[in-house]
């Protein structure tokens, strides 16, 4: 293993501290917690959007904290959910009196710990609502969509919810906007190599140099098919075919597309994947309203990418277009 770390056990905490030191114009770290909050938190009268999960997916989640983005992010160790106490303490730190929306990927550990923190906050009279992102079509069939895991689709859901909160919408309205984005988002990934967790120093799964796996999750969860390496065009065709088979979009609909790198894939390859994906969507009669290409939800140093589609309406377009600024993404509106 060759990694620029000090103590492997402290890698997640040191990375979060470094993020806060690098971008003080957007956020600050909470002393004693593996959490960051937007610089001006708490914002009185605004619903606070709190996200988080295991580290190792940078820039998700802490990279999307700032004005127009989430109010806070709580980090666990690498690929491990944060425990309830820091979630609870961070929520209290950003509560502006209008309630708190918990937004996170649908993983068992996150569900358990965020739910426990929500119960603690409710006992103190703080309103809490929850939306669990479940965009990965490879992780469960459509009839069990609530069991799907969240991957790069978190980006769209967090952006939409945060923009609605900036409009000073009520907690129920911010939750509804987040749920709409979640319901209209579909993703699928492809892994070319494993990643290496600093503490273990070993790949988390084995895959040969001649193989790839369609549908593999961010933590090495099994995909839908493992087979020989093939061209970017064929990979995109397989993934988009599966996504469109699940997304109830029709000809003429507008979509936003996210081509997300998993940590070790060059931008040039992501642009090649976008080129192929855009053509496939045009062939299907869908209109690409906006594209996002880069690393948004990585898996440490895994090679591969994910494709995410968000089926748009006028409200979602307005919220995606709203001004926002964070370490990982700045949008002028």
PDB file of N, CA and C in Angstrom, residues 107-167:
ATOM      1  N   UNK A 107     -28.140   2.799   4.150  1.00  0.00           N
ATOM      2  CA  UNK A 107     -27.321   1.683   4.622  1.00  0.00           C
ATOM      3  C   UNK A 107     -27.725   1.374   6.062  1.00  0.00           C
ATOM      4  N   UNK A 108     -27.674   0.096   6.429  1.00  0.00           N
ATOM      5  CA  UNK A 108     -28.217  -0.340   7.715  1.00  0.00           C
ATOM      6  C   UNK A 108     -27.614   0.419   8.891  1.00  0.00           C
ATOM      7  N   UNK A 109     -26.292   0.576   8.899  1.00  0.00           N
ATOM      8  CA  UNK A 109     -25.651   1.266  10.003  1.00  0.00           C
ATOM      9  C   UNK A 109     -26.068   2.717  10.099  1.00  0.00           C
ATOM     10  N   UNK A 110     -26.150   3.397   8.955  1.00  0.00           N
ATOM     11  CA  UNK A 110     -26.592   4.791   8.952  1.00  0.00           C
ATOM     12  C   UNK A 110     -28.034   4.907   9.427  1.00  0.00           C
ATOM     13  N   UNK A 111     -28.901   4.024   8.942  1.00  0.00           N
ATOM     14  CA  UNK A 111     -30.310   4.063   9.352  1.00  0.00           C
ATOM     15  C   UNK A 111     -30.420   3.927  10.865  1.00  0.00           C
ATOM     16  N   UNK A 112     -29.738   2.961  11.436  1.00  0.00           N
ATOM     17  CA  UNK A 112     -29.804   2.725  12.877  1.00  0.00           C
ATOM     18  C   UNK A 112     -29.315   3.939  13.654  1.00  0.00           C
ATOM     19  N   UNK A 113     -28.162   4.468  13.280  1.00  0.00           N
ATOM     20  CA  UNK A 113     -27.548   5.537  14.073  1.00  0.00           C
ATOM     21  C   UNK A 113     -28.236   6.883  13.893  1.00  0.00           C
ATOM     22  N   UNK A 114     -28.627   7.213  12.679  1.00  0.00           N
ATOM     23  CA  UNK A 114     -29.345   8.468  12.472  1.00  0.00           C
ATOM     24  C   UNK A 114     -30.726   8.416  13.126  1.00  0.00           C
ATOM     25  N   UNK A 115     -31.385   7.269  13.075  1.00  0.00           N
ATOM     26  CA  UNK A 115     -32.691   7.138  13.729  1.00  0.00           C
ATOM     27  C   UNK A 115     -32.563   7.302  15.241  1.00  0.00           C
ATOM     28  N   UNK A 116     -31.521   6.755  15.833  1.00  0.00           N
ATOM     29  CA  UNK A 116     -31.318   6.916  17.266  1.00  0.00           C
ATOM     30  C   UNK A 116     -31.083   8.382  17.617  1.00  0.00           C
ATOM     31  N   UNK A 117     -30.291   9.071  16.799  1.00  0.00           N
ATOM     32  CA  UNK A 117     -30.057  10.494  17.038  1.00  0.00           C
ATOM     33  C   UNK A 117     -31.348  11.290  16.886  1.00  0.00           C
ATOM     34  N   UNK A 118     -32.174  10.914  15.900  1.00  0.00           N
ATOM     35  CA  UNK A 118     -33.454  11.601  15.700  1.00  0.00           C
ATOM     36  C   UNK A 118     -34.348  11.454  16.920  1.00  0.00           C
ATOM     37  N   UNK A 119     -34.362  10.269  17.500  1.00  0.00           N
ATOM     38  CA  UNK A 119     -35.169  10.047  18.708  1.00  0.00           C
ATOM     39  C   UNK A 119     -34.681  10.929  19.859  1.00  0.00           C
ATOM     40  N   UNK A 120     -33.382  11.053  20.010  1.00  0.00           N
ATOM     41  CA  UNK A 120     -32.814  11.893  21.075  1.00  0.00           C
ATOM     42  C   UNK A 120     -33.207  13.354  20.866  1.00  0.00           C
ATOM     43  N   UNK A 121     -33.184  13.817  19.627  1.00  0.00           N
ATOM     44  CA  UNK A 121     -33.542  15.200  19.338  1.00  0.00           C
ATOM     45  C   UNK A 121     -35.028  15.446  19.553  1.00  0.00           C
ATOM     46  N   UNK A 122     -35.848  14.492  19.138  1.00  0.00           N
ATOM     47  CA  UNK A 122     -37.292  14.628  19.307  1.00  0.00           C
ATOM     48  C   UNK A 122     -37.660  14.752  20.781  1.00  0.00           C
ATOM     49  N   UNK A 123     -36.963  14.009  21.631  1.00  0.00           N
ATOM     50  CA  UNK A 123     -37.218  14.088  23.074  1.00  0.00           C
ATOM     51  C   UNK A 123     -36.919  15.476  23.623  1.00  0.00           C
ATOM     52  N   UNK A 124     -36.082  16.236  22.931  1.00  0.00           N
ATOM     53  CA  UNK A 124     -35.759  17.594  23.363  1.00  0.00           C
ATOM     54  C   UNK A 124     -36.611  18.647  22.664  1.00  0.00           C
ATOM     55  N   UNK A 125     -37.582  18.192  21.876  1.00  0.00           N
ATOM     56  CA  UNK A 125     -38.482  19.125  21.221  1.00  0.00           C
ATOM     57  C   UNK A 125     -38.002  19.658  19.891  1.00  0.00           C
ATOM     58  N   UNK A 126     -36.947  19.071  19.319  1.00  0.00           N
ATOM     59  CA  UNK A 126     -36.443  19.488  18.011  1.00  0.00           C
ATOM     60  C   UNK A 126     -37.072  18.608  16.944  1.00  0.00           C
ATOM     61  N   UNK A 127     -37.723  19.228  15.975  1.00  0.00           N
ATOM     62  CA  UNK A 127     -38.353  18.481  14.881  1.00  0.00           C
ATOM     63  C   UNK A 127     -37.295  17.886  13.957  1.00  0.00           C
ATOM     64  N   UNK A 128     -37.462  16.620  13.630  1.00  0.00           N
ATOM     65  CA  UNK A 128     -36.532  15.940  12.736  1.00  0.00           C
ATOM     66  C   UNK A 128     -37.323  15.179  11.680  1.00  0.00           C
ATOM     67  N   UNK A 129     -36.885  15.307  10.432  1.00  0.00           N
ATOM     68  CA  UNK A 129     -37.437  14.529   9.328  1.00  0.00           C
ATOM     69  C   UNK A 129     -36.284  13.802   8.649  1.00  0.00           C
ATOM     70  N   UNK A 130     -36.589  12.709   7.945  1.00  0.00           N
ATOM     71  CA  UNK A 130     -35.539  11.891   7.339  1.00  0.00           C
ATOM     72  C   UNK A 130     -35.886  11.509   5.912  1.00  0.00           C
ATOM     73  N   UNK A 131     -34.898  11.598   5.025  1.00  0.00           N
ATOM     74  CA  UNK A 131     -34.990  11.039   3.680  1.00  0.00           C
ATOM     75  C   UNK A 131     -33.730  10.213   3.459  1.00  0.00           C
ATOM     76  N   UNK A 132     -33.926   8.941   3.113  1.00  0.00           N
ATOM     77  CA  UNK A 132     -32.807   8.035   2.862  1.00  0.00           C
ATOM     78  C   UNK A 132     -32.648   7.868   1.349  1.00  0.00           C
ATOM     79  N   UNK A 133     -31.504   8.259   0.825  1.00  0.00           N
ATOM     80  CA  UNK A 133     -31.277   8.197  -0.619  1.00  0.00           C
ATOM     81  C   UNK A 133     -31.128   6.739  -1.039  1.00  0.00           C
ATOM     82  N   UNK A 134     -31.868   6.360  -2.087  1.00  0.00           N
ATOM     83  CA  UNK A 134     -31.911   4.954  -2.525  1.00  0.00           C
ATOM     84  C   UNK A 134     -31.942   4.916  -4.047  1.00  0.00           C
ATOM     85  N   UNK A 135     -30.832   5.306  -4.670  1.00  0.00           N
ATOM     86  CA  UNK A 135     -30.814   5.481  -6.119  1.00  0.00           C
ATOM     87  C   UNK A 135     -30.176   4.343  -6.898  1.00  0.00           C
ATOM     88  N   UNK A 136     -29.519   3.388  -6.217  1.00  0.00           N
ATOM     89  CA  UNK A 136     -28.738   2.360  -6.915  1.00  0.00           C
ATOM     90  C   UNK A 136     -29.638   1.229  -7.417  1.00  0.00           C
ATOM     91  N   UNK A 137     -29.909   1.214  -8.717  1.00  0.00           N
ATOM     92  CA  UNK A 137     -30.845   0.236  -9.282  1.00  0.00           C
ATOM     93  C   UNK A 137     -30.290  -1.186  -9.233  1.00  0.00           C
ATOM     94  N   UNK A 138     -28.973  -1.321  -9.033  1.00  0.00           N
ATOM     95  CA  UNK A 138     -28.385  -2.660  -8.997  1.00  0.00           C
ATOM     96  C   UNK A 138     -28.605  -3.357  -7.665  1.00  0.00           C
ATOM     97  N   UNK A 139     -28.978  -2.607  -6.632  1.00  0.00           N
ATOM     98  CA  UNK A 139     -28.988  -3.164  -5.280  1.00  0.00           C
ATOM     99  C   UNK A 139     -30.297  -3.805  -4.861  1.00  0.00           C
ATOM    100  N   UNK A 140     -31.381  -3.567  -5.593  1.00  0.00           N
ATOM    101  CA  UNK A 140     -32.668  -4.204  -5.296  1.00  0.00           C
ATOM    102  C   UNK A 140     -33.600  -3.965  -6.472  1.00  0.00           C
ATOM    103  N   UNK A 141     -34.574  -4.858  -6.699  1.00  0.00           N
ATOM    104  CA  UNK A 141     -35.528  -4.654  -7.789  1.00  0.00           C
ATOM    105  C   UNK A 141     -36.457  -3.487  -7.497  1.00  0.00           C
ATOM    106  N   UNK A 142     -37.160  -3.042  -8.529  1.00  0.00           N
ATOM    107  CA  UNK A 142     -38.003  -1.849  -8.392  1.00  0.00           C
ATOM    108  C   UNK A 142     -39.096  -2.015  -7.353  1.00  0.00           C
ATOM    109  N   UNK A 143     -39.619  -3.236  -7.188  1.00  0.00           N
ATOM    110  CA  UNK A 143     -40.682  -3.442  -6.202  1.00  0.00           C
ATOM    111  C   UNK A 143     -40.148  -3.382  -4.771  1.00  0.00           C
ATOM    112  N   UNK A 144     -38.825  -3.379  -4.606  1.00  0.00           N
ATOM    113  CA  UNK A 144     -38.213  -3.240  -3.283  1.00  0.00           C
ATOM    114  C   UNK A 144     -37.291  -2.020  -3.264  1.00  0.00           C
ATOM    115  N   UNK A 145     -37.758  -0.945  -3.896  1.00  0.00           N
ATOM    116  CA  UNK A 145     -36.914   0.229  -4.061  1.00  0.00           C
ATOM    117  C   UNK A 145     -36.477   0.821  -2.724  1.00  0.00           C
ATOM    118  N   UNK A 146     -37.300   0.680  -1.691  1.00  0.00           N
ATOM    119  CA  UNK A 146     -36.920   1.228  -0.391  1.00  0.00           C
ATOM    120  C   UNK A 146     -35.744   0.486   0.243  1.00  0.00           C
ATOM    121  N   UNK A 147     -35.335  -0.638  -0.364  1.00  0.00           N
ATOM    122  CA  UNK A 147     -34.174  -1.388   0.137  1.00  0.00           C
ATOM    123  C   UNK A 147     -32.892  -1.035  -0.614  1.00  0.00           C
ATOM    124  N   UNK A 148     -33.002  -0.205  -1.635  1.00  0.00           N
ATOM    125  CA  UNK A 148     -31.820   0.143  -2.414  1.00  0.00           C
ATOM    126  C   UNK A 148     -30.865   1.030  -1.624  1.00  0.00           C
ATOM    127  N   UNK A 149     -29.588   0.912  -1.947  1.00  0.00           N
ATOM    128  CA  UNK A 149     -28.587   1.738  -1.291  1.00  0.00           C
ATOM    129  C   UNK A 149     -28.439   3.070  -2.036  1.00  0.00           C
ATOM    130  N   UNK A 150     -27.883   4.041  -1.341  1.00  0.00           N
ATOM    131  CA  UNK A 150     -27.625   5.335  -1.944  1.00  0.00           C
ATOM    132  C   UNK A 150     -26.193   5.421  -2.424  1.00  0.00           C
ATOM    133  N   UNK A 151     -26.016   5.947  -3.634  1.00  0.00           N
ATOM    134  CA  UNK A 151     -24.648   6.166  -4.136  1.00  0.00           C
ATOM    135  C   UNK A 151     -24.539   7.628  -4.583  1.00  0.00           C
ATOM    136  N   UNK A 152     -24.144   7.908  -5.788  1.00  0.00           N
ATOM    137  CA  UNK A 152     -23.887   9.297  -6.181  1.00  0.00           C
ATOM    138  C   UNK A 152     -25.147  10.139  -6.271  1.00  0.00           C
ATOM    139  N   UNK A 153     -26.318   9.516  -6.282  1.00  0.00           N
ATOM    140  CA  UNK A 153     -27.568  10.274  -6.301  1.00  0.00           C
ATOM    141  C   UNK A 153     -27.731  11.190  -5.114  1.00  0.00           C
ATOM    142  N   UNK A 154     -26.978  10.937  -4.035  1.00  0.00           N
ATOM    143  CA  UNK A 154     -26.992  11.856  -2.892  1.00  0.00           C
ATOM    144  C   UNK A 154     -26.746  13.297  -3.342  1.00  0.00           C
ATOM    145  N   UNK A 155     -25.895  13.471  -4.328  1.00  0.00           N
ATOM    146  CA  UNK A 155     -25.563  14.818  -4.808  1.00  0.00           C
ATOM    147  C   UNK A 155     -26.815  15.584  -5.204  1.00  0.00           C
ATOM    148  N   UNK A 156     -27.652  14.986  -6.019  1.00  0.00           N
ATOM    149  CA  UNK A 156     -28.865  15.662  -6.470  1.00  0.00           C
ATOM    150  C   UNK A 156     -29.838  15.904  -5.320  1.00  0.00           C
ATOM    151  N   UNK A 157     -30.015  14.926  -4.472  1.00  0.00           N
ATOM    152  CA  UNK A 157     -30.994  15.053  -3.386  1.00  0.00           C
ATOM    153  C   UNK A 157     -30.556  16.125  -2.394  1.00  0.00           C
ATOM    154  N   UNK A 158     -29.274  16.152  -2.046  1.00  0.00           N
ATOM    155  CA  UNK A 158     -28.780  17.168  -1.115  1.00  0.00           C
ATOM    156  C   UNK A 158     -28.922  18.561  -1.725  1.00  0.00           C
ATOM    157  N   UNK A 159     -28.586  18.706  -2.997  1.00  0.00           N
ATOM    158  CA  UNK A 159     -28.684  20.023  -3.639  1.00  0.00           C
ATOM    159  C   UNK A 159     -30.118  20.518  -3.656  1.00  0.00           C
ATOM    160  N   UNK A 160     -31.050  19.676  -4.025  1.00  0.00           N
ATOM    161  CA  UNK A 160     -32.461  20.060  -4.099  1.00  0.00           C
ATOM    162  C   UNK A 160     -32.989  20.441  -2.725  1.00  0.00           C
ATOM    163  N   UNK A 161     -32.749  19.600  -1.731  1.00  0.00           N
ATOM    164  CA  UNK A 161     -33.245  19.881  -0.388  1.00  0.00           C
ATOM    165  C   UNK A 161     -32.634  21.157   0.170  1.00  0.00           C
ATOM    166  N   UNK A 162     -31.346  21.343  -0.045  1.00  0.00           N
ATOM    167  CA  UNK A 162     -30.670  22.522   0.498  1.00  0.00           C
ATOM    168  C   UNK A 162     -31.192  23.801  -0.136  1.00  0.00           C
ATOM    169  N   UNK A 163     -31.433  23.782  -1.437  1.00  0.00           N
ATOM    170  CA  UNK A 163     -31.972  24.962  -2.111  1.00  0.00           C
ATOM    171  C   UNK A 163     -33.380  25.290  -1.619  1.00  0.00           C
ATOM    172  N   UNK A 164     -34.182  24.261  -1.387  1.00  0.00           N
ATOM    173  CA  UNK A 164     -35.547  24.499  -0.871  1.00  0.00           C
ATOM    174  C   UNK A 164     -35.477  25.066   0.545  1.00  0.00           C
ATOM    175  N   UNK A 165     -34.531  24.603   1.339  1.00  0.00           N
ATOM    176  CA  UNK A 165     -34.369  25.150   2.685  1.00  0.00           C
ATOM    177  C   UNK A 165     -33.943  26.613   2.636  1.00  0.00           C
ATOM    178  N   UNK A 166     -33.100  26.966   1.667  1.00  0.00           N
ATOM    179  CA  UNK A 166     -32.675  28.355   1.528  1.00  0.00           C
ATOM    180  C   UNK A 166     -33.854  29.275   1.209  1.00  0.00           C
ATOM    181  N   UNK A 167     -34.899  28.730   0.614  1.00  0.00           N
ATOM    182  CA  UNK A 167     -36.105  29.507   0.323  1.00  0.00           C
ATOM    183  C   UNK A 167     -36.976  29.708   1.552  1.00  0.00           C
TER     184      UNK A 167
END
